[in-house]
Short mmCIF file of C-alpha atoms in Angstrom, two decimals:
data_model
loop_
_atom_site.label_atom_id
_atom_site.label_comp_id
_atom_site.label_asym_id
_atom_site.label_seq_id
_atom_site.Cartn_x
_atom_site.Cartn_y
_atom_site.Cartn_z
CA UNK A 24 -35.27 3.12 4.09
CA UNK A 25 -35.35 -0.49 5.11
CA UNK A 26 -36.46 -1.39 1.10
CA UNK A 27 -34.14 1.04 0.30
CA UNK A 28 -30.81 -0.49 2.23
CA UNK A 29 -31.97 -3.83 1.01
CA UNK A 30 -31.67 -2.98 -2.66
CA UNK A 31 -28.61 -1.50 -2.33
CA UNK A 32 -27.04 -4.97 -0.12
CA UNK A 33 -28.86 -6.31 -3.00
CA UNK A 34 -26.49 -4.18 -5.23
CA UNK A 35 -23.26 -4.95 -3.84
CA UNK A 36 -23.37 -8.40 -3.99
CA UNK A 37 -24.67 -8.92 -7.04
CA UNK A 38 -21.35 -6.51 -8.73
CA UNK A 39 -19.58 -8.47 -6.04
CA UNK A 40 -20.61 -12.11 -7.41
CA UNK A 41 -20.29 -10.47 -11.06
CA UNK A 42 -17.03 -8.93 -10.94
CA UNK A 43 -15.56 -12.19 -8.32
CA UNK A 44 -17.37 -15.00 -11.50
CA UNK A 45 -15.03 -12.61 -13.98
CA UNK A 46 -11.83 -13.52 -11.61
CA UNK A 47 -12.25 -16.58 -12.71
CA UNK A 48 -13.38 -15.94 -16.40
CA UNK A 49 -9.65 -14.88 -16.34
CA UNK A 50 -7.30 -17.84 -14.17
CA UNK A 51 -9.29 -19.72 -17.49
CA UNK A 52 -8.46 -17.52 -20.66
CA UNK A 53 -5.39 -15.34 -19.91
CA UNK A 54 -2.24 -16.79 -21.43
CA UNK A 55 0.51 -16.90 -17.89
CA UNK A 56 0.77 -16.33 -14.67
CA UNK A 57 2.08 -12.22 -14.91
CA UNK A 58 -1.61 -11.02 -16.92
CA UNK A 59 -3.47 -13.86 -14.45
CA UNK A 60 -2.76 -12.62 -11.58
CA UNK A 61 -3.83 -9.34 -13.18
CA UNK A 62 -6.86 -10.27 -12.68
CA UNK A 63 -6.65 -12.17 -9.70
CA UNK A 64 -5.15 -9.27 -7.97
CA UNK A 65 -8.05 -6.83 -9.40
CA UNK A 66 -11.65 -8.10 -9.63
CA UNK A 67 -10.78 -10.25 -6.75
CA UNK A 68 -10.06 -8.11 -4.45
CA UNK A 69 -13.24 -5.28 -5.98
CA UNK A 70 -15.70 -8.28 -5.49
CA UNK A 71 -14.97 -8.92 -1.85
CA UNK A 72 -14.96 -6.13 -0.80
CA UNK A 73 -18.23 -5.30 -1.96
CA UNK A 74 -19.86 -8.46 -1.36
CA UNK A 75 -18.58 -7.40 2.40
CA UNK A 76 -20.15 -3.81 1.44
CA UNK A 77 -23.39 -4.92 0.85
CA UNK A 78 -23.06 -7.72 3.68
CA UNK A 79 -22.83 -4.95 5.84
CA UNK A 80 -25.41 -1.78 4.74
CA UNK A 81 -27.59 -4.93 4.86
CA UNK A 82 -27.49 -5.99 8.00
CA UNK A 83 -26.71 -1.91 9.32
CA UNK A 84 -30.37 -1.01 7.43
CA UNK A 85 -32.30 -3.96 8.23
CA UNK A 86 -31.74 -4.39 11.81
CA UNK A 87 -29.88 -1.17 12.63
CA UNK A 88 -26.48 -3.34 13.84
CA UNK A 89 -23.25 -2.17 13.08
CA UNK A 90 -20.50 -4.36 12.48
CA UNK A 91 -17.03 -2.76 12.25
CA UNK A 92 -15.24 -6.05 11.49
CA UNK A 93 -16.78 -6.33 7.97
CA UNK A 94 -15.18 -2.54 7.47
CA UNK A 95 -12.23 -3.47 9.20
CA UNK A 96 -12.01 -6.99 7.32
CA UNK A 97 -12.38 -4.69 3.70
CA UNK A 98 -10.11 -2.35 4.85
CA UNK A 99 -7.10 -5.97 5.71
CA UNK A 100 -8.25 -6.77 2.33
CA UNK A 101 -8.28 -3.29 0.41
CA UNK A 102 -4.16 -4.20 1.53
CA UNK A 103 -3.27 -7.23 2.24
CA UNK A 104 -4.22 -8.20 -1.88
CA UNK A 105 -2.25 -6.34 -3.99
CA UNK A 106 1.03 -7.13 -2.03
CA UNK A 107 0.01 -10.59 -2.21
CA UNK A 108 -0.13 -9.54 -5.85
CA UNK A 109 2.67 -8.76 -6.34
CA UNK A 110 5.12 -11.63 -3.80
CA UNK A 111 3.71 -14.18 -6.38
CA UNK A 112 4.12 -12.48 -8.70
CA UNK A 113 8.65 -12.02 -8.01
CA UNK A 114 7.84 -15.30 -6.78
CA UNK A 115 7.68 -17.25 -10.21
CA UNK A 116 9.65 -14.89 -12.12
CA UNK A 117 12.51 -15.12 -9.27
CA UNK A 118 11.40 -19.43 -10.31
CA UNK A 119 12.61 -18.52 -13.91
CA UNK A 120 8.74 -19.15 -15.25
CA UNK A 121 8.98 -17.36 -18.88
CA UNK A 122 6.13 -14.41 -20.01
CA UNK A 123 4.24 -15.59 -22.73
CA UNK A 124 4.75 -15.38 -25.77
CA UNK A 125 3.53 -12.60 -26.90
CA UNK A 126 5.67 -10.56 -24.36
CA UNK A 127 7.15 -7.82 -26.93
CA UNK A 128 9.73 -6.54 -23.64
CA UNK A 129 11.43 -7.68 -20.93
CA UNK A 130 13.12 -4.54 -18.76
CA UNK A 131 14.19 -6.91 -15.92
CA UNK A 132 15.63 -9.26 -18.05
CA UNK A 133 18.18 -6.68 -19.86
CA UNK A 134 18.55 -5.11 -16.60
CA UNK A 135 19.36 -9.01 -14.82
CA UNK A 136 21.88 -9.59 -17.32
CA UNK A 137 23.47 -6.06 -16.89
CA UNK A 138 24.15 -6.83 -12.78
CA UNK A 139 25.14 -10.44 -13.85
CA UNK A 140 27.52 -9.27 -17.11
CA UNK A 141 29.63 -6.91 -14.04
CA UNK A 142 29.83 -9.33 -11.70
CA UNK A 143 31.65 -11.17 -13.96
CA UNK A 144 34.00 -8.57 -14.72
CA UNK B 7 3.05 16.61 12.02
CA UNK B 8 1.95 13.99 14.77
CA UNK B 9 3.93 17.06 17.21
CA UNK B 10 1.50 19.41 15.62
CA UNK B 11 -1.76 16.98 16.15
CA UNK B 12 -0.21 16.34 19.63
CA UNK B 13 -1.03 19.31 20.22
CA UNK B 14 -4.33 20.24 19.61
CA UNK B 15 -5.36 17.19 21.54
CA UNK B 16 -3.28 18.15 24.32
CA UNK B 17 -5.37 22.64 23.88
CA UNK B 18 -8.43 20.84 23.26
CA UNK B 19 -7.61 19.76 27.10
CA UNK B 20 -7.07 22.97 28.33
CA UNK B 21 -10.58 23.82 27.05
CA UNK B 22 -11.84 21.36 28.95
CA UNK B 23 -9.98 22.26 32.44
CA UNK B 24 -10.69 25.72 31.11
CA UNK B 25 -14.29 25.08 30.40
CA UNK B 26 -14.95 22.28 33.08
CA UNK B 27 -16.99 20.00 31.66
CA UNK B 28 -15.65 16.73 30.27
CA UNK B 29 -18.80 16.66 27.04
CA UNK B 30 -17.75 15.14 23.94
CA UNK B 31 -18.77 18.36 21.79
CA UNK B 32 -16.84 20.91 24.95
CA UNK B 33 -14.00 18.25 23.43
CA UNK B 34 -14.51 19.85 19.79
CA UNK B 35 -14.52 23.06 20.54
CA UNK B 36 -11.51 22.99 21.94
CA UNK B 37 -10.05 21.33 19.51
CA UNK B 38 -10.56 23.47 17.26
CA UNK B 39 -9.57 26.43 18.66
CA UNK B 40 -6.28 24.58 18.79
CA UNK B 41 -6.48 24.10 14.89
CA UNK B 42 -7.04 28.16 14.85
CA UNK B 43 -4.58 28.70 17.45
CA UNK B 44 -2.45 25.59 15.54
CA UNK B 45 -2.51 27.84 12.48
CA UNK B 46 -2.26 31.76 13.08
CA UNK B 47 1.35 30.23 15.22
CA UNK B 48 2.54 27.94 12.05
CA UNK B 49 5.49 29.38 11.19
CA UNK B 50 7.31 28.46 14.16
CA UNK B 51 6.51 24.57 13.42
CA UNK B 52 9.69 23.21 11.42
CA UNK B 53 6.26 21.19 9.62
CA UNK B 54 4.08 22.40 7.39
CA UNK B 55 0.20 23.15 9.00
CA UNK B 56 -0.58 19.62 9.51
CA UNK B 57 -4.05 20.05 8.28
CA UNK B 58 -2.11 20.53 4.69
CA UNK B 59 -0.78 17.35 4.86
CA UNK B 60 -4.55 15.07 5.95
CA UNK B 61 -5.83 16.86 3.11
CA UNK B 62 -3.44 14.87 0.68
CA UNK B 63 -4.10 12.12 2.49
CA UNK B 64 -7.44 12.08 2.19
CA UNK B 65 -6.23 13.26 -2.02
CA UNK B 66 -4.54 9.69 -2.06
CA UNK B 67 -7.14 7.60 -0.53
CA UNK B 68 -9.35 9.04 -2.81
CA UNK B 69 -6.93 8.69 -5.39
CA UNK B 70 -6.82 4.45 -4.60
CA UNK B 71 -10.71 3.57 -5.27
CA UNK B 72 -10.93 5.08 -8.10
CA UNK B 73 -7.84 3.52 -9.97
CA UNK B 74 -9.02 0.28 -8.30
CA UNK B 75 -12.37 1.29 -9.89
CA UNK B 76 -10.59 2.32 -13.11
CA UNK B 77 -8.46 -1.23 -13.19
CA UNK B 78 -11.27 -3.45 -12.26
CA UNK B 79 -12.71 -2.21 -15.47
CA UNK B 80 -10.07 -2.66 -17.82
CA UNK B 81 -8.84 -5.80 -16.80
CA UNK B 82 -13.34 -6.75 -17.30
CA UNK B 83 -13.00 -4.77 -21.21
CA UNK B 84 -9.99 -7.75 -21.83
CA UNK B 85 -11.27 -11.01 -20.14
CA UNK B 86 -14.49 -10.55 -21.41
CA UNK B 87 -13.46 -9.63 -24.86
CA UNK B 88 -13.90 -12.99 -27.49
CA UNK B 89 -11.02 -12.36 -29.46
CA UNK B 90 -7.37 -11.71 -26.79
CA UNK B 91 -5.23 -9.62 -28.13
CA UNK B 92 -2.89 -8.56 -25.65
CA UNK B 93 0.13 -7.06 -25.66
CA UNK B 94 1.60 -7.95 -22.42
CA UNK B 95 5.58 -6.42 -20.80
CA UNK B 96 7.70 -5.87 -18.13
CA UNK B 97 9.26 -2.17 -17.98
CA UNK B 98 11.66 -0.10 -15.90
CA UNK B 99 10.39 2.86 -13.94
CA UNK B 100 12.67 5.66 -12.35
CA UNK B 101 11.12 6.66 -9.23
CA UNK B 102 11.76 9.76 -7.17
CA UNK B 103 10.73 8.10 -4.06
CA UNK B 104 13.22 7.54 -1.16
CA UNK B 105 11.42 5.81 1.36
CA UNK B 106 10.62 2.74 2.07
CA UNK B 107 7.10 3.25 3.01
CA UNK B 108 6.92 5.97 -0.21
CA UNK B 109 8.28 3.28 -2.12
CA UNK B 110 5.78 0.18 -1.00
CA UNK B 111 2.65 2.85 -1.04
CA UNK B 112 3.58 3.68 -4.55
CA UNK B 113 3.83 -0.17 -5.45
CA UNK B 114 0.45 -0.66 -4.33
CA UNK B 115 -1.04 1.87 -6.40
CA UNK B 116 0.74 0.56 -9.30
CA UNK B 117 -0.89 -2.41 -8.59
CA UNK B 118 -4.01 -0.93 -7.86
CA UNK B 119 -3.87 0.30 -11.61
CA UNK B 120 -5.89 -0.03 -14.74
CA UNK B 121 -3.69 -3.16 -16.08
CA UNK B 122 -0.54 -2.59 -14.05
CA UNK B 123 1.60 -5.10 -11.62
CA UNK B 124 4.49 -5.11 -9.58
CA UNK B 125 7.38 -7.32 -10.40
CA UNK B 126 10.70 -6.64 -8.49
CA UNK B 127 11.80 -3.27 -6.68
CA UNK B 128 15.47 -2.47 -7.68
CA UNK B 129 18.29 -3.07 -4.80
CA UNK B 130 19.19 0.55 -5.27
CA UNK B 131 15.00 1.80 -4.96
CA UNK B 132 15.45 3.82 -7.18
CA UNK B 133 13.30 1.35 -10.39
CA UNK B 134 10.46 -0.61 -10.34
CA UNK B 135 10.20 -3.48 -12.36
CA UNK B 136 6.82 -3.14 -13.90
CA UNK B 137 4.34 -5.78 -15.47
CA UNK B 138 1.48 -4.28 -17.98
CA UNK B 139 -0.72 -6.58 -19.38
CA UNK B 140 -1.17 -4.31 -22.84
CA UNK B 141 2.29 -2.34 -23.49
CA UNK B 142 1.14 -0.33 -26.25
CA UNK B 143 0.20 3.85 -24.37
CA UNK B 144 3.62 2.93 -22.44
CA UNK B 145 4.47 5.78 -22.36
CA UNK B 146 1.41 7.68 -21.59
CA UNK B 147 0.90 4.77 -18.56
CA UNK B 148 4.55 6.22 -17.47
CA UNK B 149 3.54 9.49 -17.53
CA UNK B 150 0.47 9.02 -16.31
CA UNK B 151 1.90 7.03 -13.21
CA UNK B 152 4.36 9.76 -12.39
CA UNK B 153 2.29 12.86 -12.77
CA UNK B 154 -0.40 11.21 -10.82
CA UNK B 155 0.14 8.85 -7.83
CA UNK B 156 3.92 9.90 -7.40
CA UNK B 157 2.35 13.60 -7.43
CA UNK B 158 0.56 12.65 -4.99
CA UNK B 159 2.18 10.71 -2.22
CA UNK B 160 4.87 13.36 -2.74
CA UNK B 161 2.00 15.92 -0.77
CA UNK B 162 2.10 13.49 1.83
CA UNK B 163 5.16 12.86 3.15
CA UNK B 164 6.78 16.34 2.04
#
């Protein structure tokens, strides 16, 4: 039982480390802030969550210690990461950071222009 | 819904007093009996039987986790592909949800959905502006968001 829980914890922690590494790759490779935000707000969330879950399983299985703080940490990260991703990209858009060259469509820009035109009239 | 849960807890306490035991097991027994009573008297409440909404909330949590795992696989595929041939874009999504917490939940869910990220919610709460990693299958994506996530949230808040 202890060995099985150790193996499961190891799988979770390695998976989390792999996802965090992929996040770092994405931050280097992707062209603009919005696509980078995709990588940062998704892979990092699941990566940290699975590292914490692996830690929890290890301490519960191998030492019989139920650490509820780790579970609360998973819960908090799960709810705050998408909000922070949204706020960063919103702040970037409102301060005029350009979208990258491949971008084919921008509904928000047209909506903003329409609103500005209406305000002028 | 909150009133029905409170009533159920109250009924469980009455059951504990009737059986003069303060064990947790008798609280559970009283709670189950109270659930039965609430179910048989459900037509006197203005809202529907609360267990239906509890099931809807659990379903929504599962949708959350499924979306998170699928979106990670999608992002993984894009990042680890040798050639970067993405076509990002921002599109508008009309939403039928009204209250603030429903829209917050929907935008959180969309942010965790494969390849989409909410940038802006319009002033009148009617439109979400979403940045998509790959816009080619945008129409299908909009239909998918509408059908699964919005419906699941509506089921909870109805």
